[in-house]
PDB file of C-alpha atoms in Angstrom:
ATOM      1  CA  MET J   1      23.855  -8.123   7.332  1.00  0.00           C
ATOM      2  CA  ARG J   2      23.883  -4.593   8.793  1.00  0.00           C
ATOM      3  CA  VAL J   3      22.101  -3.168   5.725  1.00  0.00           C
ATOM      4  CA  LYS J   4      19.182  -5.562   6.207  1.00  0.00           C
ATOM      5  CA  LYS J   5      18.952  -4.713   9.935  1.00  0.00           C
ATOM      6  CA  LEU J   6      18.745  -1.036   9.053  1.00  0.00           C
ATOM      7  CA  ALA J   7      15.942  -1.773   6.603  1.00  0.00           C
ATOM      8  CA  VAL J   8      13.917  -3.573   9.271  1.00  0.00           C
ATOM      9  CA  LEU J   9      14.504  -0.864  11.873  1.00  0.00           C
ATOM     10  CA  ALA J  10      13.596   1.895   9.431  1.00  0.00           C
ATOM     11  CA  ALA J  11      10.417   0.147   8.370  1.00  0.00           C
ATOM     12  CA  VAL J  12       9.342  -0.524  11.989  1.00  0.00           C
ATOM     13  CA  ALA J  13      10.083   3.054  12.979  1.00  0.00           C
ATOM     14  CA  ALA J  14       7.999   4.384  10.097  1.00  0.00           C
ATOM     15  CA  LEU J  15       5.046   2.149  10.977  1.00  0.00           C
ATOM     16  CA  LEU J  16       5.225   3.002  14.693  1.00  0.00           C
ATOM     17  CA  GLY J  17       5.374   6.672  13.853  1.00  0.00           C
ATOM     18  CA  ALA J  18       2.298   6.380  11.693  1.00  0.00           C
ATOM     19  CA  GLY J  19       0.422   4.542  14.450  1.00  0.00           C
ATOM     20  CA  CYS J  20       1.109   7.210  17.090  1.00  0.00           C
ATOM     21  CA  GLY J  21      -0.478  10.069  15.156  1.00  0.00           C
ATOM     22  CA  SER J  22      -4.140  10.970  14.981  1.00  0.00           C
ATOM     23  CA  PRO J  23      -6.291   8.910  12.594  1.00  0.00           C
ATOM     24  CA  GLY J  24      -5.927  10.104   9.027  1.00  0.00           C
ATOM     25  CA  ALA J  25      -2.987  12.386   9.856  1.00  0.00           C
ATOM     26  CA  PRO J  26      -0.492  12.695   6.961  1.00  0.00           C
ATOM     27  CA  VAL J  27       2.903  11.111   7.394  1.00  0.00           C
ATOM     28  CA  ASP J  28       5.761  13.562   6.963  1.00  0.00           C
ATOM     29  CA  PRO J  29       8.561  12.199   4.804  1.00  0.00           C
ATOM     30  CA  ALA J  30      11.751  11.557   6.726  1.00  0.00           C
ATOM     31  CA  PRO J  31      14.413  14.178   6.050  1.00  0.00           C
ATOM     32  CA  VAL J  32      17.112  13.104   3.644  1.00  0.00           C
ATOM     33  CA  SER J  33      20.656  14.077   4.502  1.00  0.00           C
ATOM     34  CA  SER J  34      22.321  16.428   2.045  1.00  0.00           C
ATOM     35  CA  VAL J  35      25.630  14.704   2.783  1.00  0.00           C
ATOM     36  CA  ARG J  36      25.878  11.409   0.912  1.00  0.00           C
ATOM     37  CA  GLN J  37      27.102   8.607   3.168  1.00  0.00           C
ATOM     38  CA  PRO J  38      29.616   6.007   1.974  1.00  0.00           C
ATOM     39  CA  MET J  39      27.979   3.292  -0.103  1.00  0.00           C
ATOM     40  CA  PRO J  40      27.578  -0.090   1.657  1.00  0.00           C
ATOM     41  CA  ALA J  41      30.062  -2.771   0.642  1.00  0.00           C
ATOM     42  CA  ASN J  42      27.442  -4.740  -1.296  1.00  0.00           C
ATOM     43  CA  ALA J  43      26.294  -1.731  -3.358  1.00  0.00           C
ATOM     44  CA  THR J  44      27.850  -0.964  -6.746  1.00  0.00           C
ATOM     45  CA  VAL J  45      27.440   2.102  -8.949  1.00  0.00           C
ATOM     46  CA  GLU J  46      27.286   0.397 -12.336  1.00  0.00           C
ATOM     47  CA  THR J  47      29.211   1.990 -15.196  1.00  0.00           C
ATOM     48  CA  THR J  48      28.242  -0.667 -17.749  1.00  0.00           C
ATOM     49  CA  VAL J  49      25.161  -2.875 -17.654  1.00  0.00           C
ATOM     50  CA  GLU J  50      24.320  -5.378 -20.362  1.00  0.00           C
ATOM     51  CA  GLY J  51      21.099  -4.493 -22.177  1.00  0.00           C
ATOM     52  CA  GLY J  52      17.750  -6.203 -21.709  1.00  0.00           C
ATOM     53  CA  GLY J  53      16.793  -9.698 -22.776  1.00  0.00           C
ATOM     54  CA  SER J  54      17.195 -10.636 -26.408  1.00  0.00           C
ATOM     55  CA  THR J  55      14.183 -11.039 -28.683  1.00  0.00           C
ATOM     56  CA  GLU J  56      15.647 -13.222 -31.394  1.00  0.00           C
ATOM     57  CA  ASN J  57      13.329 -14.855 -33.913  1.00  0.00           C
ATOM     58  CA  GLY J  58      11.543 -17.929 -32.660  1.00  0.00           C
ATOM     59  CA  CYS J  59      11.638 -17.013 -28.980  1.00  0.00           C
ATOM     60  CA  ASP J  60       8.348 -16.391 -27.210  1.00  0.00           C
ATOM     61  CA  PRO J  61       9.108 -16.028 -23.485  1.00  0.00           C
ATOM     62  CA  ALA J  62       5.444 -16.500 -22.562  1.00  0.00           C
ATOM     63  CA  ALA J  63       5.195 -19.954 -24.187  1.00  0.00           C
ATOM     64  CA  SER J  64       6.055 -23.078 -22.197  1.00  0.00           C
ATOM     65  CA  LEU J  65       5.690 -26.842 -22.589  1.00  0.00           C
ATOM     66  CA  PRO J  66       2.150 -28.305 -22.545  1.00  0.00           C
ATOM     67  CA  PRO J  67       1.008 -29.583 -19.129  1.00  0.00           C
ATOM     68  CA  LYS J  68       1.204 -33.216 -18.117  1.00  0.00           C
ATOM     69  CA  GLY J  69       0.161 -34.210 -14.612  1.00  0.00           C
ATOM     70  CA  ASP J  70       1.218 -37.858 -14.350  1.00  0.00           C
ATOM     71  CA  ILE J  71       4.316 -39.046 -12.459  1.00  0.00           C
ATOM     72  CA  PRO J  72       6.123 -41.851 -14.330  1.00  0.00           C
ATOM     73  CA  ASP J  73       8.640 -44.090 -12.583  1.00  0.00           C
ATOM     74  CA  GLY J  74      12.125 -42.602 -12.737  1.00  0.00           C
ATOM     75  CA  SER J  75      10.873 -39.104 -13.545  1.00  0.00           C
ATOM     76  CA  THR J  76      12.094 -35.955 -11.827  1.00  0.00           C
ATOM     77  CA  MET J  77       8.841 -35.871  -9.859  1.00  0.00           C
ATOM     78  CA  ASP J  78       9.278 -39.515  -8.807  1.00  0.00           C
ATOM     79  CA  GLU J  79      12.740 -38.720  -7.457  1.00  0.00           C
ATOM     80  CA  ILE J  80      11.333 -35.792  -5.461  1.00  0.00           C
ATOM     81  CA  ARG J  81       8.635 -38.062  -4.021  1.00  0.00           C
ATOM     82  CA  ASP J  82      11.278 -40.588  -2.969  1.00  0.00           C
ATOM     83  CA  ARG J  83      13.197 -37.783  -1.258  1.00  0.00           C
ATOM     84  CA  GLY J  84      10.063 -36.674   0.566  1.00  0.00           C
ATOM     85  CA  HIS J  85      10.326 -32.918   0.103  1.00  0.00           C
ATOM     86  CA  LEU J  86      10.481 -30.237  -2.604  1.00  0.00           C
ATOM     87  CA  ARG J  87      13.516 -27.915  -2.627  1.00  0.00           C
ATOM     88  CA  VAL J  88      12.557 -24.371  -3.567  1.00  0.00           C
ATOM     89  CA  GLY J  89      14.638 -21.229  -4.026  1.00  0.00           C
ATOM     90  CA  VAL J  90      12.720 -18.187  -2.758  1.00  0.00           C
ATOM     91  CA  ASP J  91      13.100 -14.638  -1.514  1.00  0.00           C
ATOM     92  CA  GLN J  92      12.863 -13.795   2.178  1.00  0.00           C
ATOM     93  CA  ASN J  93      13.185 -10.016   1.871  1.00  0.00           C
ATOM     94  CA  THR J  94      10.364  -9.000  -0.492  1.00  0.00           C
ATOM     95  CA  PHE J  95       7.228  -8.058   1.412  1.00  0.00           C
ATOM     96  CA  LEU J  96       4.032  -9.528  -0.092  1.00  0.00           C
ATOM     97  CA  PHE J  97       5.853 -12.069  -2.308  1.00  0.00           C
ATOM     98  CA  GLY J  98       8.467 -13.796  -0.166  1.00  0.00           C
ATOM     99  CA  PHE J  99       9.215 -12.608   3.376  1.00  0.00           C
ATOM    100  CA  ARG J 100       9.499 -13.850   6.942  1.00  0.00           C
ATOM    101  CA  ASN J 101       6.547 -13.163   9.214  1.00  0.00           C
ATOM    102  CA  PRO J 102       8.148 -11.244  12.115  1.00  0.00           C
ATOM    103  CA  THR J 103       5.848 -12.958  14.627  1.00  0.00           C
ATOM    104  CA  THR J 104       6.062 -16.583  13.496  1.00  0.00           C
ATOM    105  CA  GLY J 105       9.343 -16.569  11.587  1.00  0.00           C
ATOM    106  CA  GLN J 106       7.596 -18.454   8.776  1.00  0.00           C
ATOM    107  CA  LEU J 107       7.991 -17.563   5.107  1.00  0.00           C
ATOM    108  CA  GLU J 108       4.868 -16.014   3.601  1.00  0.00           C
ATOM    109  CA  GLY J 109       3.704 -14.251   0.448  1.00  0.00           C
ATOM    110  CA  PHE J 110       2.252 -14.812  -3.010  1.00  0.00           C
ATOM    111  CA  ASP J 111       5.296 -16.720  -4.315  1.00  0.00           C
ATOM    112  CA  ILE J 112       5.371 -18.850  -1.173  1.00  0.00           C
ATOM    113  CA  ASP J 113       1.728 -19.821  -1.724  1.00  0.00           C
ATOM    114  CA  ILE J 114       2.535 -20.867  -5.307  1.00  0.00           C
ATOM    115  CA  ALA J 115       5.438 -23.022  -4.093  1.00  0.00           C
ATOM    116  CA  ARG J 116       3.273 -24.672  -1.434  1.00  0.00           C
ATOM    117  CA  SER J 117       0.629 -25.498  -4.059  1.00  0.00           C
ATOM    118  CA  ILE J 118       3.237 -27.441  -6.042  1.00  0.00           C
ATOM    119  CA  ALA J 119       4.415 -29.300  -2.928  1.00  0.00           C
ATOM    120  CA  GLU J 120       0.835 -30.203  -2.043  1.00  0.00           C
ATOM    121  CA  ALA J 121       0.098 -31.528  -5.542  1.00  0.00           C
ATOM    122  CA  LEU J 122       3.305 -33.555  -5.751  1.00  0.00           C
ATOM    123  CA  LEU J 123       3.688 -34.749  -2.167  1.00  0.00           C
ATOM    124  CA  GLY J 124       0.219 -34.350  -0.672  1.00  0.00           C
ATOM    125  CA  ASP J 125       1.457 -31.829   1.892  1.00  0.00           C
ATOM    126  CA  PRO J 126       2.046 -28.075   1.383  1.00  0.00           C
ATOM    127  CA  ASP J 127       4.642 -28.224   4.163  1.00  0.00           C
ATOM    128  CA  ALA J 128       6.703 -30.979   2.489  1.00  0.00           C
ATOM    129  CA  ILE J 129       9.049 -28.307   1.287  1.00  0.00           C
ATOM    130  CA  ARG J 130      12.512 -26.984   2.086  1.00  0.00           C
ATOM    131  CA  PHE J 131      12.954 -23.334   1.277  1.00  0.00           C
ATOM    132  CA  ARG J 132      16.309 -21.856   0.410  1.00  0.00           C
ATOM    133  CA  ALA J 133      16.577 -18.078   0.585  1.00  0.00           C
ATOM    134  CA  ILE J 134      18.516 -16.829  -2.439  1.00  0.00           C
ATOM    135  CA  SER J 135      19.412 -13.498  -4.018  1.00  0.00           C
ATOM    136  CA  SER J 136      18.379 -12.424  -7.515  1.00  0.00           C
ATOM    137  CA  ALA J 137      21.863 -13.276  -8.791  1.00  0.00           C
ATOM    138  CA  GLN J 138      21.666 -16.821  -7.377  1.00  0.00           C
ATOM    139  CA  ARG J 139      18.453 -17.863  -9.123  1.00  0.00           C
ATOM    140  CA  ILE J 140      19.996 -19.438 -12.220  1.00  0.00           C
ATOM    141  CA  PRO J 141      23.151 -20.910 -10.567  1.00  0.00           C
ATOM    142  CA  VAL J 142      21.215 -22.833  -7.887  1.00  0.00           C
ATOM    143  CA  LEU J 143      19.127 -24.458 -10.631  1.00  0.00           C
ATOM    144  CA  GLN J 144      22.131 -25.280 -12.797  1.00  0.00           C
ATOM    145  CA  ASN J 145      24.015 -26.745  -9.832  1.00  0.00           C
ATOM    146  CA  GLY J 146      21.100 -28.942  -8.742  1.00  0.00           C
ATOM    147  CA  GLU J 147      20.777 -27.225  -5.364  1.00  0.00           C
ATOM    148  CA  VAL J 148      17.014 -26.686  -5.724  1.00  0.00           C
ATOM    149  CA  ASP J 149      14.232 -28.265  -7.770  1.00  0.00           C
ATOM    150  CA  ILE J 150      12.493 -25.008  -8.667  1.00  0.00           C
ATOM    151  CA  VAL J 151      12.847 -21.266  -8.090  1.00  0.00           C
ATOM    152  CA  VAL J 152       9.756 -19.202  -7.259  1.00  0.00           C
ATOM    153  CA  ARG J 153      11.120 -15.691  -6.744  1.00  0.00           C
ATOM    154  CA  THR J 154       9.528 -12.890  -8.824  1.00  0.00           C
ATOM    155  CA  PHE J 155      11.475 -14.462 -11.701  1.00  0.00           C
ATOM    156  CA  SER J 156      10.931 -12.690 -15.047  1.00  0.00           C
ATOM    157  CA  ILE J 157      11.034 -14.954 -18.099  1.00  0.00           C
ATOM    158  CA  THR J 158      13.399 -13.694 -20.808  1.00  0.00           C
ATOM    159  CA  CYS J 159      14.824 -15.220 -23.985  1.00  0.00           C
ATOM    160  CA  ASP J 160      18.350 -14.941 -22.581  1.00  0.00           C
ATOM    161  CA  ARG J 161      17.382 -16.850 -19.438  1.00  0.00           C
ATOM    162  CA  LEU J 162      15.626 -19.526 -21.500  1.00  0.00           C
ATOM    163  CA  LYS J 163      19.016 -20.389 -22.997  1.00  0.00           C
ATOM    164  CA  GLU J 164      20.193 -21.469 -19.531  1.00  0.00           C
ATOM    165  CA  ILE J 165      17.108 -22.821 -17.736  1.00  0.00           C
ATOM    166  CA  ASN J 166      13.468 -23.697 -18.324  1.00  0.00           C
ATOM    167  CA  PHE J 167      10.393 -21.829 -17.151  1.00  0.00           C
ATOM    168  CA  SER J 168       6.801 -22.691 -16.397  1.00  0.00           C
ATOM    169  CA  THR J 169       3.943 -20.806 -17.969  1.00  0.00           C
ATOM    170  CA  VAL J 170       3.421 -17.237 -16.775  1.00  0.00           C
ATOM    171  CA  TYR J 171       1.683 -17.133 -13.387  1.00  0.00           C
ATOM    172  CA  TYR J 172       1.757 -13.342 -12.919  1.00  0.00           C
ATOM    173  CA  VAL J 173       2.381 -10.251 -15.070  1.00  0.00           C
ATOM    174  CA  ALA J 174       4.043  -7.318 -13.304  1.00  0.00           C
ATOM    175  CA  GLY J 175       5.436  -4.057 -14.686  1.00  0.00           C
ATOM    176  CA  GLN J 176       8.416  -1.888 -13.795  1.00  0.00           C
ATOM    177  CA  ARG J 177       7.760   1.477 -12.115  1.00  0.00           C
ATOM    178  CA  VAL J 178       9.580   3.841  -9.739  1.00  0.00           C
ATOM    179  CA  LEU J 179       9.620   4.364  -5.943  1.00  0.00           C
ATOM    180  CA  VAL J 180      10.665   7.766  -4.538  1.00  0.00           C
ATOM    181  CA  HIS J 181      10.240   9.854  -1.384  1.00  0.00           C
ATOM    182  CA  GLN J 182       6.810  11.405  -0.836  1.00  0.00           C
ATOM    183  CA  ASN J 183       8.287  14.894  -1.283  1.00  0.00           C
ATOM    184  CA  SER J 184      10.098  14.043  -4.544  1.00  0.00           C
ATOM    185  CA  ASP J 185       9.250  15.889  -7.774  1.00  0.00           C
ATOM    186  CA  VAL J 186      10.059  12.803  -9.858  1.00  0.00           C
ATOM    187  CA  GLU J 187       7.049  11.656 -11.874  1.00  0.00           C
ATOM    188  CA  SER J 188       8.546   8.883 -14.013  1.00  0.00           C
ATOM    189  CA  ILE J 189      11.743   7.025 -14.857  1.00  0.00           C
ATOM    190  CA  ASP J 190      12.452   9.660 -17.536  1.00  0.00           C
ATOM    191  CA  ASP J 191      12.937  12.300 -14.813  1.00  0.00           C
ATOM    192  CA  LEU J 192      15.900  10.430 -13.333  1.00  0.00           C
ATOM    193  CA  GLY J 193      18.591  11.198 -15.919  1.00  0.00           C
ATOM    194  CA  GLY J 194      21.981  11.349 -14.196  1.00  0.00           C
ATOM    195  CA  LYS J 195      20.434  10.267 -10.876  1.00  0.00           C
ATOM    196  CA  ARG J 196      21.228   7.098  -8.956  1.00  0.00           C
ATOM    197  CA  VAL J 197      18.499   4.448  -9.226  1.00  0.00           C
ATOM    198  CA  CYS J 198      18.684   1.184  -7.294  1.00  0.00           C
ATOM    199  CA  ALA J 199      17.903  -2.396  -8.377  1.00  0.00           C
ATOM    200  CA  THR J 200      19.266  -5.828  -7.506  1.00  0.00           C
ATOM    201  CA  LYS J 201      22.217  -7.509  -9.177  1.00  0.00           C
ATOM    202  CA  SER J 202      21.423  -9.688 -12.233  1.00  0.00           C
ATOM    203  CA  SER J 203      17.807  -8.479 -12.351  1.00  0.00           C
ATOM    204  CA  THR J 204      15.924  -7.451 -15.476  1.00  0.00           C
ATOM    205  CA  SER J 205      15.109  -4.264 -13.547  1.00  0.00           C
ATOM    206  CA  LEU J 206      18.778  -3.244 -13.513  1.00  0.00           C
ATOM    207  CA  LYS J 207      19.056  -3.819 -17.269  1.00  0.00           C
ATOM    208  CA  ASN J 208      15.857  -1.878 -17.916  1.00  0.00           C
ATOM    209  CA  ILE J 209      17.175   1.116 -15.958  1.00  0.00           C
ATOM    210  CA  ALA J 210      20.324   1.118 -18.102  1.00  0.00           C
ATOM    211  CA  LYS J 211      18.215   1.202 -21.281  1.00  0.00           C
ATOM    212  CA  VAL J 212      16.270   4.376 -20.369  1.00  0.00           C
ATOM    213  CA  ASP J 213      17.016   7.233 -22.787  1.00  0.00           C
ATOM    214  CA  SER J 214      17.515   9.827 -20.037  1.00  0.00           C
ATOM    215  CA  LYS J 215      20.392   7.675 -18.687  1.00  0.00           C
ATOM    216  CA  PRO J 216      19.812   7.153 -14.965  1.00  0.00           C
ATOM    217  CA  VAL J 217      22.814   5.768 -13.061  1.00  0.00           C
ATOM    218  CA  PRO J 218      22.115   2.136 -12.052  1.00  0.00           C
ATOM    219  CA  VAL J 219      23.130   1.105  -8.526  1.00  0.00           C
ATOM    220  CA  SER J 220      23.089  -2.634  -7.815  1.00  0.00           C
ATOM    221  CA  VAL J 221      22.669  -4.413  -4.466  1.00  0.00           C
ATOM    222  CA  ASP J 222      22.014  -7.978  -3.302  1.00  0.00           C
ATOM    223  CA  ASP J 223      18.429  -7.629  -2.035  1.00  0.00           C
ATOM    224  CA  TRP J 224      15.486  -5.275  -2.497  1.00  0.00           C
ATOM    225  CA  SER J 225      15.531  -4.422   1.207  1.00  0.00           C
ATOM    226  CA  ASP J 226      18.994  -2.951   0.597  1.00  0.00           C
ATOM    227  CA  CYS J 227      17.515  -0.660  -2.071  1.00  0.00           C
ATOM    228  CA  LEU J 228      14.940   0.643   0.392  1.00  0.00           C
ATOM    229  CA  VAL J 229      17.678   1.452   2.902  1.00  0.00           C
ATOM    230  CA  LEU J 230      19.710   3.334   0.271  1.00  0.00           C
ATOM    231  CA  LEU J 231      16.624   5.382  -0.604  1.00  0.00           C
ATOM    232  CA  GLN J 232      15.978   6.139   3.074  1.00  0.00           C
ATOM    233  CA  GLN J 233      19.599   7.222   3.537  1.00  0.00           C
ATOM    234  CA  GLY J 234      19.573   9.482   0.480  1.00  0.00           C
ATOM    235  CA  GLN J 235      22.173   7.327  -1.269  1.00  0.00           C
ATOM    236  CA  VAL J 236      19.909   6.913  -4.311  1.00  0.00           C
ATOM    237  CA  GLU J 237      17.184   9.083  -5.788  1.00  0.00           C
ATOM    238  CA  ALA J 238      14.832   6.188  -6.514  1.00  0.00           C
ATOM    239  CA  VAL J 239      14.257   2.450  -6.625  1.00  0.00           C
ATOM    240  CA  SER J 240      12.953   0.972  -9.868  1.00  0.00           C
ATOM    241  CA  THR J 241      11.598  -2.530 -10.238  1.00  0.00           C
ATOM    242  CA  ASP J 242       8.342  -4.436 -10.621  1.00  0.00           C
ATOM    243  CA  ASP J 243       5.270  -2.722  -9.178  1.00  0.00           C
ATOM    244  CA  THR J 244       4.643  -5.842  -7.080  1.00  0.00           C
ATOM    245  CA  ILE J 245       7.939  -5.415  -5.233  1.00  0.00           C
ATOM    246  CA  LEU J 246       7.552  -1.635  -4.943  1.00  0.00           C
ATOM    247  CA  ALA J 247       4.088  -2.099  -3.413  1.00  0.00           C
ATOM    248  CA  GLY J 248       5.688  -4.052  -0.584  1.00  0.00           C
ATOM    249  CA  MET J 249       8.301  -1.339  -0.022  1.00  0.00           C
ATOM    250  CA  ALA J 250       5.680   1.419   0.029  1.00  0.00           C
ATOM    251  CA  GLU J 251       3.687  -0.624   2.549  1.00  0.00           C
ATOM    252  CA  GLN J 252       6.740  -0.913   4.786  1.00  0.00           C
ATOM    253  CA  ASP J 253       7.724   2.757   4.502  1.00  0.00           C
ATOM    254  CA  PRO J 254       4.792   5.205   4.172  1.00  0.00           C
ATOM    255  CA  THR J 255       7.216   8.079   3.509  1.00  0.00           C
ATOM    256  CA  THR J 256       7.634   6.688  -0.020  1.00  0.00           C
ATOM    257  CA  LYS J 257       5.370   6.592  -3.074  1.00  0.00           C
ATOM    258  CA  ILE J 258       5.170   4.784  -6.420  1.00  0.00           C
ATOM    259  CA  VAL J 259       5.169   7.045  -9.486  1.00  0.00           C
ATOM    260  CA  GLY J 260       4.920   6.777 -13.265  1.00  0.00           C
ATOM    261  CA  ASP J 261       3.274   4.276 -15.558  1.00  0.00           C
ATOM    262  CA  ARG J 262       4.585   0.782 -16.164  1.00  0.00           C
ATOM    263  CA  PHE J 263       7.391   0.937 -18.713  1.00  0.00           C
ATOM    264  CA  THR J 264       7.879  -2.842 -19.046  1.00  0.00           C
ATOM    265  CA  ASP J 265       5.877  -6.046 -18.796  1.00  0.00           C
ATOM    266  CA  GLU J 266       7.492  -8.617 -16.513  1.00  0.00           C
ATOM    267  CA  LEU J 267       6.293 -12.195 -17.032  1.00  0.00           C
ATOM    268  CA  TYR J 268       6.790 -14.176 -13.829  1.00  0.00           C
ATOM    269  CA  GLY J 269       7.514 -17.868 -14.279  1.00  0.00           C
ATOM    270  CA  ILE J 270       8.823 -20.693 -12.132  1.00  0.00           C
ATOM    271  CA  GLY J 271      12.462 -21.467 -12.877  1.00  0.00           C
ATOM    272  CA  ILE J 272      13.268 -25.147 -13.509  1.00  0.00           C
ATOM    273  CA  PRO J 273      16.547 -26.843 -14.562  1.00  0.00           C
ATOM    274  CA  LYS J 274      17.046 -27.003 -18.323  1.00  0.00           C
ATOM    275  CA  GLU J 275      17.115 -30.801 -18.442  1.00  0.00           C
ATOM    276  CA  ASP J 276      13.955 -31.328 -16.344  1.00  0.00           C
ATOM    277  CA  GLU J 277      11.320 -30.942 -19.052  1.00  0.00           C
ATOM    278  CA  ASP J 278       9.079 -33.470 -17.291  1.00  0.00           C
ATOM    279  CA  MET J 279       9.047 -31.180 -14.250  1.00  0.00           C
ATOM    280  CA  VAL J 280       8.159 -28.201 -16.453  1.00  0.00           C
ATOM    281  CA  ARG J 281       5.119 -30.074 -17.760  1.00  0.00           C
ATOM    282  CA  TYR J 282       4.115 -31.177 -14.263  1.00  0.00           C
ATOM    283  CA  VAL J 283       4.418 -27.675 -12.794  1.00  0.00           C
ATOM    284  CA  ASN J 284       2.345 -26.329 -15.687  1.00  0.00           C
ATOM    285  CA  ALA J 285      -0.358 -28.881 -14.842  1.00  0.00           C
ATOM    286  CA  VAL J 286      -0.354 -27.657 -11.233  1.00  0.00           C
ATOM    287  CA  LEU J 287      -0.595 -24.035 -12.365  1.00  0.00           C
ATOM    288  CA  GLU J 288      -3.591 -24.977 -14.537  1.00  0.00           C
ATOM    289  CA  SER J 289      -5.315 -26.377 -11.456  1.00  0.00           C
ATOM    290  CA  VAL J 290      -4.659 -23.362  -9.195  1.00  0.00           C
ATOM    291  CA  ARG J 291      -5.420 -20.570 -11.669  1.00  0.00           C
ATOM    292  CA  GLY J 292      -8.992 -20.462 -10.415  1.00  0.00           C
ATOM    293  CA  GLY J 293      -9.609 -20.493  -6.662  1.00  0.00           C
ATOM    294  CA  PRO J 294      -6.174 -20.825  -5.018  1.00  0.00           C
ATOM    295  CA  TRP J 295      -4.492 -18.209  -7.244  1.00  0.00           C
ATOM    296  CA  ARG J 296      -7.280 -15.719  -6.649  1.00  0.00           C
ATOM    297  CA  GLN J 297      -7.374 -16.375  -2.903  1.00  0.00           C
ATOM    298  CA  SER J 298      -3.651 -15.720  -2.619  1.00  0.00           C
ATOM    299  CA  TYR J 299      -3.840 -12.623  -4.820  1.00  0.00           C
ATOM    300  CA  ASP J 300      -6.715 -11.204  -2.782  1.00  0.00           C
ATOM    301  CA  ARG J 301      -4.811 -11.804   0.445  1.00  0.00           C
ATOM    302  CA  TRP J 302      -1.510 -10.253  -0.574  1.00  0.00           C
ATOM    303  CA  LEU J 303      -1.959  -7.930  -3.544  1.00  0.00           C
ATOM    304  CA  ARG J 304      -5.521  -6.851  -4.312  1.00  0.00           C
ATOM    305  CA  ASP J 305      -5.596  -3.949  -1.818  1.00  0.00           C
ATOM    306  CA  ARG J 306      -2.257  -2.644  -3.126  1.00  0.00           C
ATOM    307  CA  LEU J 307      -2.537  -3.288  -6.877  1.00  0.00           C
ATOM    308  CA  GLY J 308      -6.256  -3.594  -7.584  1.00  0.00           C
ATOM    309  CA  ALA J 309      -8.244  -6.453  -9.076  1.00  0.00           C
ATOM    310  CA  ALA J 310      -6.509  -8.903 -11.416  1.00  0.00           C
ATOM    311  CA  ASN J 311      -7.025 -12.229 -13.132  1.00  0.00           C
ATOM    312  CA  PRO J 312      -4.506 -15.051 -13.545  1.00  0.00           C
ATOM    313  CA  PRO J 313      -2.774 -14.848 -16.934  1.00  0.00           C
ATOM    314  CA  GLN J 314      -3.898 -17.303 -19.579  1.00  0.00           C
ATOM    315  CA  PRO J 315      -1.250 -19.966 -20.268  1.00  0.00           C
ATOM    316  CA  GLN J 316       0.487 -20.181 -23.619  1.00  0.00           C
ATOM    317  CA  TYR J 317       2.105 -23.380 -24.873  1.00  0.00           C
ATOM    318  CA  ARG J 318       4.540 -24.183 -27.637  1.00  0.00           C
TER     319      ARG J 318
END
């Protein structure tokens, strides 16, 4: 996709430019054209976006099924063992969480580490896994169609989504913020009334933008890398999504900055087909086992320097 190639080239150019200057020299923000270019084919200026997730009585998105680590004959886990590999839907365009290492071509990131932990527990090998790169909009359909066993892709748990699929316990809590150019006067999402703000299709981020009182104009794309390109081209005023995703963008493009406080809490869970309750319990047992050392090791590797110290969230069960 040409948009994705532009994102990679822009990010590499920014990093090379930073490396050629003197140590500690400030990075000048790239100029933004005053002439708005045509929007890419996969980008949509949204005129109507359905509101955020429902909060009907009896729904607690943080609560999941109690853990159970055994593997009975004929269970979902037993079938995966017979197959010999775990099928996982992931991102390949979100730096720090799910992305391809440009040197090795291998998928890496915090979400990838979580997925490998489940494969290791179930199959005895963290590499007994087949990744499928999917967009935000594909996360629920690939589970419903049986194309993957689980989805580990910065997947916020909501009551609406729980009507269609199951989720594990919460393994990370993020929060939505805003990414803008270094020279922007924007200080929060409230300053973006009437301005174009990018998020991915079918994401909670897009719905949250539409709910802001100042009425920003949501622009939807397939992948977060597309949002970064639109910001670099001056097609949008800002990108708004989870601080975890924005941290990766800011790392890739030092001419950008993250502003404002969190205005949502995003509870990341592992998506699992609705009918596979045994798999939900098994995954929750794995998460219990990795919340100590492995979770912290992965967090320290990918996120601590960008987002500060953090602890794994305590599980809640229903």
